[in-house]
Every structure is written in C-alpha cells, then in structure tokens.
Coordinates of C-alpha atoms in Angstrom, one line a residue:
Chain A
M1 CA -0.3 -18.2 4.9
E2 CA -3.2 -20.2 6.4
F3 CA -6.4 -18.1 6.4
S4 CA -9.3 -18.9 8.7
S5 CA -11.7 -17.2 6.3
K6 CA -12.1 -17.5 2.6
L7 CA -13.5 -14.0 2.4
L8 CA -10.4 -12.6 4.1
E9 CA -8.1 -14.6 1.9
K10 CA -9.8 -13.3 -1.2
A11 CA -9.6 -9.7 -0.1
V12 CA -5.9 -10.1 0.7
Q13 CA -5.3 -11.8 -2.6
E14 CA -6.9 -8.9 -4.6
M15 CA -5.2 -6.3 -2.5
A16 CA -1.8 -8.0 -3.1
Q17 CA -2.3 -7.6 -6.8
L18 CA -1.5 -3.9 -6.4
P19 CA 2.1 -3.0 -7.2
G20 CA 4.4 -2.8 -4.2
I21 CA 1.8 -4.4 -1.9
G22 CA 2.9 -7.8 -0.7
K23 CA 0.8 -10.4 1.0
R24 CA 1.8 -9.2 4.5
T25 CA 1.0 -5.6 3.8
A26 CA -2.2 -6.6 2.1
L27 CA -3.2 -8.5 5.3
R28 CA -2.3 -5.5 7.5
L29 CA -4.5 -3.2 5.3
V30 CA -7.4 -5.6 5.2
L31 CA -7.3 -6.1 9.0
H32 CA -7.3 -2.4 9.4
L33 CA -10.4 -2.1 7.3
L34 CA -12.0 -4.8 9.5
K35 CA -11.4 -2.6 12.6
Q36 CA -12.9 0.5 11.0
P37 CA -16.6 1.2 10.5
K38 CA -18.1 -0.6 7.5
E39 CA -18.6 2.7 5.8
Q40 CA -14.9 3.2 5.2
T41 CA -14.7 0.0 3.2
A42 CA -17.9 0.8 1.3
F43 CA -16.6 4.3 0.5
L44 CA -13.3 2.9 -0.7
S45 CA -14.9 0.3 -2.9
Q46 CA -17.3 2.7 -4.3
A47 CA -14.7 5.4 -5.1
L48 CA -12.5 2.8 -6.9
T49 CA -15.4 1.4 -8.9
E50 CA -16.8 4.7 -9.9
M51 CA -13.4 6.0 -10.8
R52 CA -12.5 3.0 -12.9
E53 CA -15.9 3.0 -14.7
D54 CA -16.5 6.6 -15.3
V55 CA -13.1 8.4 -15.6
K56 CA -12.3 9.5 -19.1
S57 CA -9.3 10.3 -21.1
C58 CA -9.4 13.8 -22.5
Q59 CA -10.1 13.6 -26.3
N60 CA -7.6 16.4 -26.9
C61 CA -4.6 15.8 -24.6
H62 CA -5.3 12.3 -23.1
N63 CA -5.1 13.6 -19.6
I64 CA -7.5 12.0 -17.1
S65 CA -10.8 13.8 -17.0
D66 CA -14.4 13.6 -15.8
A67 CA -15.6 15.1 -19.1
E68 CA -14.8 14.4 -22.7
V69 CA -12.5 17.3 -22.8
C70 CA -10.4 18.1 -19.7
E71 CA -10.6 21.3 -17.6
I72 CA -7.2 22.5 -19.0
C73 CA -8.1 21.9 -22.6
S74 CA -11.5 23.6 -22.2
N75 CA -10.0 26.6 -20.5
A76 CA -10.1 29.5 -23.0
K77 CA -7.5 31.5 -20.9
R78 CA -4.8 28.9 -21.6
D79 CA -2.5 29.2 -24.6
H80 CA -3.6 26.5 -26.9
E81 CA -0.6 27.1 -29.2
I82 CA 1.9 25.8 -26.7
I83 CA 1.9 22.1 -25.9
C84 CA 3.9 20.5 -23.2
V85 CA 4.6 16.8 -24.0
V86 CA 4.6 14.6 -20.9
E87 CA 4.7 10.9 -20.2
D88 CA 2.1 10.5 -17.6
I89 CA -0.7 12.4 -15.8
R90 CA 1.4 12.7 -12.7
D91 CA 3.7 14.9 -14.8
V92 CA 0.7 17.2 -15.6
M93 CA -0.1 17.4 -11.9
A94 CA 3.5 18.2 -11.0
I95 CA 3.8 21.0 -13.7
E96 CA 0.4 22.4 -12.7
N97 CA 1.5 22.6 -9.1
T98 CA 4.3 25.0 -10.2
R99 CA 1.7 27.4 -11.7
Q100 CA 4.4 28.4 -14.2
F101 CA 2.8 27.0 -17.4
R102 CA -0.2 28.5 -19.1
G103 CA -0.2 26.3 -22.2
I104 CA -1.9 22.9 -22.6
Y105 CA -0.5 19.4 -22.4
H106 CA -0.2 16.2 -24.5
V107 CA 0.0 13.0 -22.4
L108 CA 1.9 10.3 -24.3
G109 CA 0.9 7.5 -21.8
G110 CA 4.5 6.2 -21.5
K111 CA 7.9 6.2 -23.3
I112 CA 9.1 4.1 -26.2
S113 CA 10.8 1.2 -24.4
P114 CA 11.5 -1.9 -26.5
I115 CA 12.6 -3.8 -23.3
D116 CA 9.1 -3.4 -21.8
G117 CA 7.5 -4.0 -25.2
I118 CA 6.2 -0.4 -25.6
G119 CA 6.4 0.8 -29.2
P120 CA 5.3 4.1 -30.7
S121 CA 1.9 2.7 -31.6
Q122 CA 1.0 2.2 -28.0
L123 CA 1.6 5.8 -27.2
T124 CA -0.5 8.8 -28.4
I125 CA 2.2 10.0 -30.7
G126 CA 0.0 9.9 -33.8
S127 CA -2.5 12.4 -32.5
L128 CA 0.3 14.7 -31.4
V129 CA 1.9 14.7 -34.9
E130 CA -1.5 15.5 -36.4
K131 CA -1.9 18.5 -34.1
V132 CA 1.5 19.8 -35.3
K133 CA 0.6 19.1 -38.9
S134 CA -2.7 21.1 -38.5
G135 CA -0.4 24.2 -38.2
K136 CA -2.2 25.6 -35.1
I137 CA 0.7 24.8 -32.8
N138 CA 3.4 27.3 -32.1
E139 CA 5.7 25.5 -29.7
L140 CA 6.2 22.0 -28.4
I141 CA 8.0 21.6 -25.1
F142 CA 9.4 18.2 -24.5
A143 CA 9.1 17.4 -20.7
L144 CA 10.0 13.7 -20.6
S145 CA 12.4 12.3 -18.1
S146 CA 16.0 12.4 -19.4
T147 CA 16.6 8.7 -19.7
M148 CA 17.5 6.7 -22.7
E149 CA 13.7 5.9 -23.2
G150 CA 12.8 9.6 -22.8
D151 CA 15.4 10.8 -25.3
T152 CA 14.4 8.1 -27.8
T153 CA 10.8 9.2 -27.6
N154 CA 11.8 12.8 -28.0
F155 CA 13.8 12.1 -31.1
Y156 CA 11.1 9.8 -32.6
I157 CA 8.6 12.7 -32.3
Y158 CA 11.1 15.3 -33.4
R159 CA 11.9 13.4 -36.6
Q160 CA 8.2 13.4 -37.6
I161 CA 7.6 17.1 -37.0
K162 CA 10.9 18.8 -37.8
D163 CA 9.8 19.9 -41.3
Y164 CA 6.7 21.7 -39.9
P165 CA 6.8 25.3 -38.7
V166 CA 6.8 24.6 -34.9
I167 CA 9.3 25.7 -32.3
T168 CA 10.6 22.7 -30.3
S169 CA 12.1 23.1 -26.8
T170 CA 13.0 20.9 -23.9
I171 CA 12.8 21.7 -20.2
A172 CA 16.0 22.9 -18.6
R173 CA 18.3 20.4 -16.9
G174 CA 20.6 21.6 -14.2
I175 CA 21.3 21.7 -10.5
A176 CA 18.1 21.6 -8.5
V177 CA 17.3 24.8 -6.6
G178 CA 18.8 24.5 -3.1
D179 CA 21.2 21.6 -4.0
E180 CA 24.9 21.6 -3.2
L181 CA 27.1 21.7 -6.3
E182 CA 29.6 19.2 -4.8
Y183 CA 27.0 16.4 -4.6
A184 CA 25.6 16.9 -8.1
D185 CA 26.4 14.2 -10.8
E186 CA 28.9 15.3 -13.4
V187 CA 26.5 15.0 -16.4
T188 CA 24.0 17.3 -14.8
L189 CA 26.7 19.8 -13.6
G190 CA 28.3 19.7 -17.1
R191 CA 25.0 20.5 -18.8
S192 CA 24.2 23.3 -16.4
I193 CA 27.5 24.9 -17.3
L194 CA 27.1 24.4 -21.1
Q195 CA 23.5 25.6 -21.0
R196 CA 24.1 28.6 -18.7
I197 CA 21.7 31.5 -19.0
P198 CA 22.2 35.2 -18.8
F199 CA 22.3 36.2 -15.1
E200 CA 19.5 38.8 -15.4
N201 CA 17.2 36.0 -16.6
S202 CA 17.8 33.9 -13.5
F203 CA 15.7 36.0 -11.1
K204 CA 12.9 36.8 -13.6
N205 CA 9.7 34.8 -13.4
N206 CA 8.4 34.0 -17.0
Chain B
M1 CA -2.0 18.0 -5.5
E2 CA -4.1 19.3 -8.3
F3 CA -6.3 16.6 -9.8
S4 CA -7.8 16.9 -13.2
S5 CA -10.6 14.6 -12.2
K6 CA -12.8 14.6 -9.1
L7 CA -13.4 10.8 -9.5
L8 CA -9.6 10.3 -9.4
E9 CA -9.2 12.6 -6.5
K10 CA -11.9 10.8 -4.5
A11 CA -10.4 7.4 -5.2
V12 CA -6.9 8.6 -4.1
Q13 CA -8.3 10.2 -0.9
E14 CA -10.1 7.0 0.1
M15 CA -7.0 4.9 -0.7
A16 CA -4.8 7.3 1.3
Q17 CA -6.9 6.5 4.4
L18 CA -5.2 3.1 4.7
P19 CA -2.3 3.0 7.2
G20 CA 1.1 3.6 5.7
I21 CA -0.4 4.7 2.3
G22 CA 0.4 8.3 1.6
K23 CA -1.2 10.4 -1.1
R24 CA 1.6 9.7 -3.6
T25 CA 1.5 6.0 -3.1
A26 CA -2.3 6.1 -3.3
L27 CA -2.1 7.9 -6.6
R28 CA 0.4 5.3 -8.0
L29 CA -1.9 2.5 -7.0
V30 CA -5.0 4.1 -8.5
L31 CA -3.2 4.9 -11.7
H32 CA -2.1 1.3 -11.9
L33 CA -5.8 0.2 -11.6
L34 CA -6.6 2.6 -14.4
K35 CA -4.1 0.8 -16.7
Q36 CA -5.5 -2.6 -15.8
P37 CA -8.7 -4.2 -17.2
K38 CA -11.8 -2.9 -15.4
E39 CA -12.4 -6.4 -13.9
Q40 CA -9.4 -6.0 -11.6
T41 CA -10.9 -3.0 -9.9
A42 CA -14.3 -4.6 -9.8
F43 CA -12.9 -7.8 -8.2
L44 CA -10.9 -5.8 -5.6
S45 CA -13.9 -3.6 -4.7
Q46 CA -16.2 -6.7 -4.5
A47 CA -13.7 -8.7 -2.4
L48 CA -13.3 -5.9 0.1
T49 CA -17.0 -5.2 0.4
E50 CA -18.0 -8.8 0.8
M51 CA -15.2 -9.4 3.3
R52 CA -16.2 -6.4 5.4
E53 CA -20.0 -7.2 5.2
D54 CA -19.9 -10.9 5.7
V55 CA -16.8 -11.9 7.7
K56 CA -17.6 -13.0 11.3
S57 CA -15.8 -13.2 14.5
C58 CA -15.9 -16.8 15.9
Q59 CA -18.3 -16.9 18.8
N60 CA -15.9 -19.1 20.7
C61 CA -12.3 -17.8 20.1
H62 CA -13.0 -14.4 18.3
N63 CA -10.8 -15.5 15.4
I64 CA -12.0 -14.2 12.0
S65 CA -14.3 -16.7 10.4
D66 CA -16.8 -17.2 7.6
A67 CA -19.1 -19.2 9.9
E68 CA -20.4 -18.5 13.4
V69 CA -17.8 -20.9 14.8
C70 CA -14.4 -21.0 13.1
E71 CA -12.8 -24.0 11.5
I72 CA -10.4 -24.5 14.3
C73 CA -13.0 -24.4 17.1
S74 CA -15.3 -26.7 15.2
N75 CA -12.6 -29.2 14.5
A76 CA -13.2 -32.2 16.8
K77 CA -9.6 -33.5 16.3
R78 CA -8.2 -30.5 18.1
D79 CA -7.7 -30.4 21.9
H80 CA -10.3 -28.1 23.2
E81 CA -8.8 -28.2 26.7
I82 CA -5.7 -26.3 25.7
I83 CA -6.1 -22.6 24.8
C84 CA -3.4 -20.4 23.3
V85 CA -4.1 -16.8 24.1
V86 CA -3.0 -14.4 21.3
E87 CA -3.4 -10.8 20.6
D88 CA -4.4 -10.8 16.9
I89 CA -5.6 -13.1 14.2
R90 CA -2.1 -12.7 12.5
D91 CA -0.7 -14.6 15.6
V92 CA -3.2 -17.4 15.0
M93 CA -2.0 -17.6 11.4
A94 CA 1.7 -17.6 12.4
I95 CA 1.2 -20.4 15.0
E96 CA -1.0 -22.4 12.6
N97 CA 1.8 -22.2 10.0
T98 CA 4.2 -24.0 12.4
R99 CA 1.8 -27.0 12.6
Q100 CA 3.1 -27.5 16.1
F101 CA -0.1 -26.7 18.1
R102 CA -3.1 -28.9 18.2
G103 CA -5.2 -27.0 20.8
I104 CA -7.5 -24.0 20.2
Y105 CA -7.1 -20.3 20.4
H106 CA -8.5 -17.2 22.2
V107 CA -8.0 -13.9 20.3
L108 CA -7.9 -11.0 22.7
G109 CA -8.1 -8.3 20.0
G110 CA -5.2 -6.3 21.4
K111 CA -3.2 -5.7 24.5
I112 CA -4.0 -3.5 27.5
S113 CA -2.4 -0.2 26.6
P114 CA -3.5 2.9 28.6
I115 CA -1.4 5.1 26.3
D116 CA -3.5 4.0 23.3
G117 CA -6.7 4.1 25.4
I118 CA -7.2 0.3 25.4
G119 CA -8.5 -1.0 28.7
P120 CA -9.4 -4.6 29.6
S121 CA -13.1 -4.0 28.7
Q122 CA -12.2 -3.5 25.0
L123 CA -10.6 -6.9 24.9
T124 CA -12.2 -10.3 25.0
I125 CA -10.8 -11.0 28.5
G126 CA -14.2 -11.5 30.1
S127 CA -15.1 -14.5 27.9
L128 CA -11.7 -16.1 28.4
V129 CA -12.1 -15.9 32.2
E130 CA -15.5 -17.5 31.8
K131 CA -14.1 -20.4 29.9
V132 CA -11.5 -21.0 32.6
K133 CA -14.2 -20.7 35.3
S134 CA -16.3 -23.3 33.5
G135 CA -13.6 -25.9 34.5
K136 CA -13.3 -27.4 31.0
I137 CA -9.9 -25.8 30.3
N138 CA -6.7 -27.7 31.2
E139 CA -4.0 -25.4 30.1
L140 CA -3.7 -21.7 29.1
I141 CA -0.7 -20.8 27.0
F142 CA 0.1 -17.1 26.9
A143 CA 1.5 -16.2 23.5
L144 CA 1.5 -12.4 23.6
S145 CA 4.5 -10.4 22.6
S146 CA 6.9 -9.8 25.4
T147 CA 6.5 -6.0 25.7
M148 CA 5.3 -4.1 28.7
E149 CA 1.7 -4.1 27.3
G150 CA 1.9 -7.9 26.7
D151 CA 3.2 -8.6 30.2
T152 CA 0.6 -6.3 31.7
T153 CA -2.2 -8.2 29.8
N154 CA -0.8 -11.6 30.9
F155 CA -0.7 -10.6 34.5
Y156 CA -4.2 -9.0 34.4
I157 CA -5.6 -12.3 33.1
Y158 CA -3.5 -14.4 35.4
R159 CA -4.7 -12.6 38.5
Q160 CA -8.3 -13.5 37.6
I161 CA -7.8 -17.1 36.9
K162 CA -5.0 -18.1 39.3
D163 CA -7.4 -19.7 41.9
Y164 CA -9.0 -22.0 39.3
P165 CA -7.5 -25.4 38.5
V166 CA -5.8 -24.5 35.2
I167 CA -2.2 -24.9 34.1
T168 CA -0.7 -21.6 32.8
S169 CA 2.3 -21.4 30.6
T170 CA 4.0 -18.9 28.4
I171 CA 5.8 -19.5 25.1
A172 CA 9.6 -20.0 25.3
R173 CA 11.8 -16.9 24.8
G174 CA 15.3 -17.4 23.7
I175 CA 17.8 -17.1 20.8
A176 CA 16.0 -17.6 17.5
V177 CA 17.0 -20.8 15.6
G178 CA 19.9 -19.9 13.3
D179 CA 20.8 -16.7 15.1
E180 CA 24.4 -15.9 16.2
L181 CA 24.7 -15.6 20.0
E182 CA 27.0 -12.6 19.8
Y183 CA 24.3 -10.5 18.2
A184 CA 21.5 -11.4 20.6
D185 CA 20.3 -8.8 23.1
E186 CA 21.3 -9.5 26.7
V187 CA 17.8 -9.8 28.1
T188 CA 17.0 -12.6 25.6
L189 CA 20.3 -14.3 26.1
G190 CA 20.0 -14.1 29.9
R191 CA 16.6 -15.6 29.8
S192 CA 17.7 -18.4 27.4
I193 CA 20.4 -19.4 30.0
L194 CA 18.1 -19.2 33.0
Q195 CA 15.3 -21.1 31.3
R196 CA 17.6 -23.7 29.7
I197 CA 16.0 -27.1 28.9
P198 CA 17.3 -30.7 29.1
F199 CA 19.5 -31.3 26.0
E200 CA 17.5 -34.4 25.1
N201 CA 14.4 -32.3 24.8
S202 CA 16.0 -29.9 22.3
F203 CA 15.8 -32.3 19.4
K204 CA 12.3 -33.8 20.2
N205 CA 9.2 -32.6 18.4
N206 CA 6.3 -32.4 20.9

C-alpha cells in the first residue's frame, strides 16, 4: 500500500498489529476516526492507555481489577470456600452473567499447551495449589474448556491436590439448552446419557 | 457484559465505537493488548492521536497529507493538467499502486447520496469546478464507482463544467483481467462489447 501520509501509515501499522485486523481493515478503521470528531480518537487513546497502565490483576484470583483485590474476592457475601477454576477473565464474565455461582474464582491465565510453549509455570497453578493446601477451600470446580489442553491442565492440578481434603468437580457437559439432539456430536450426546441426572433435579435452580 | 474493572469496560466501550467492531471483538482486542508489553498500547495510542491531530487535507486535491500540499500535487514530474476524480483516499492509493497514472487527483470525500444525507455541498465539488474554470485543466477522468450515486455525482459535476474547454473521460468498465466470461454479469459484459477497443491497443501500456 502506498500512503500519502506517514502519520496515516504509522496509525494503520499499529492498528494492524491487533489480532484479526489486517491492513485493509486497519485503514478502514483509521479513516473512520479521521471522519469523526477529534474527541473520539482522544477518548479511545486515553481509555486504552489508562487501562493498560492502571489495570491490576487481583492478588487473590488473578482476575482483572481496578483495585489490588477484585470486587468478587472482596465481597463478603460470596462463598470463599468454593473456587471455580477458569482459563481467562472472559470465562469469569460469562459465568457471572449466569448469576448461578456465588463462590469465587481462580483465573489460570491460559491452559497447559506445549505446542504454544505454555507450561505450568506460566500459569497461576502454584498459588491455586497453595490455597488448597491452606485447608480453607471446600470445593474446586474445574471450568476449563473440554479440549486436550483443558483436560491436561485439569489433571495436572488434580494430581497436586488430590491428597488434600477438597471436593473436586467439573462443570456439566451435555446437549445445550434448546439444541436438537440429532445435530449434537456423539461424544457430547454420549456423555449426556452416561452422566444423566435425576429428573427432579433438572427443573430445580441451585 | 459484567466487567470486573471500570478501566477495562471503558476501553472496550471506546473500541466498540469503531465500525464493524462489536463488544466481543473489542474485548478480545483489549485483552490482547493487556497480554502484550505496555509499549504496544502506548505506540498505538500515540500513533492514533498524532495522526488525528496532525494529519492534513491537501489544499489542492483534498488527499490526506502530512504537509499543506500533498506529495503528489507538489511533484513537478506529474502532469498537473490531468485530474482523476475519486471518491476517497483509498481510491488514490489503489490507482497509485497500479503505477499507470501520472496526473494528479481530486478527492471528493464521498458521493452524492440523498439517502445518507450527503448533498453536493458536503463534497469538494466546488473547488473542482473552480479548477476547471481556471482553464489550466486539460482532462478530467471520472473514477467513481459505477453505482447510482457514482453516476449521479459524475453527471452533477459534468453539467457544471461541460461548457468549458476540458476533455472528460471515465475509467473503462469491462471484464476483469483473469475473469471467466461466463460468470460476468450481463451489464458489464454488454458494456465491454459495446465499448470494445482496437486489438492492437489491448497489449500496449499507455
């Protein structure tokens, strides 16, 4: 691409560093900003800079937070003895949206994946194991995605805590609510039969 | 979406103002920035701010430029008597990439489109007509997209300049190089037959 402006070129180059944003899309976004009032670009730049500079990782659960300890961990009404283990802060947001979980979280920051060069030491597994060893945790719910990497990570953690008095569970796998059985993959359908639950439990909340 | 951080929420909201970027994509992009070194976010913010603050519109052709007059208009080797009329700076970039045009440009900034509330006064038609009236222009090449809005804009300009001694032309429409005839739409194929050119001209450059 031939740019008539170095300033434009640099903005497009930086924008195109973002995942899934190619040069053409970056150009479209930057030209859009040029057509908008200057404030919009100023607000965007400021919001990104402030976020990157000031956002913190919760000391306790590693969730993203504005304070040293996140709102969930500092909420006395939540059950601090139940920890839901997730990969990413997006999983925290997804589970919070359901309003079905009153415990706290532990964000691993990824899954063990040798192919991507991610080993256990790059994740927050150490501090999770310490929490369990402290004896204050009653239940650990594994809520990782059910991929090979997710299962590997679950087992790696499980091996380190299985001798401590903690209940371990994993979120239910099955046919999604509203889905047609005939289109479900056989592994999921198979699991949903093997792991069937008493009918009376299926229309109870909590 | 429930955010655990106001800073994160604000960054996502600003990012989601960009066209084609929804809240989920914005969150993905912002979380990506959080995983990268702080410099990347700083560079992106700075590039966007500087671009928006300092980029200029060329006094002559309205192309985006770092100086008052753009590189193309200030280039003495280019033919200043031939003006290619385009909608957008992306069209300038596309034509420059072909390296087939040695004249200069005039960027309209859009097309006449009553549905989108864009009338002639919002475009740079006035200054284009002035250039033609000055008598220094030899040829005007219309290179707008061949839509109803593009044709309307062409005719609007043409009506104002047709009594002045200027050659007007429009870029060739036809089957794209490498395309199969059988898949071409009939309007394009019809035009490419009506507007056929001498065979010897088809393998000449310029």
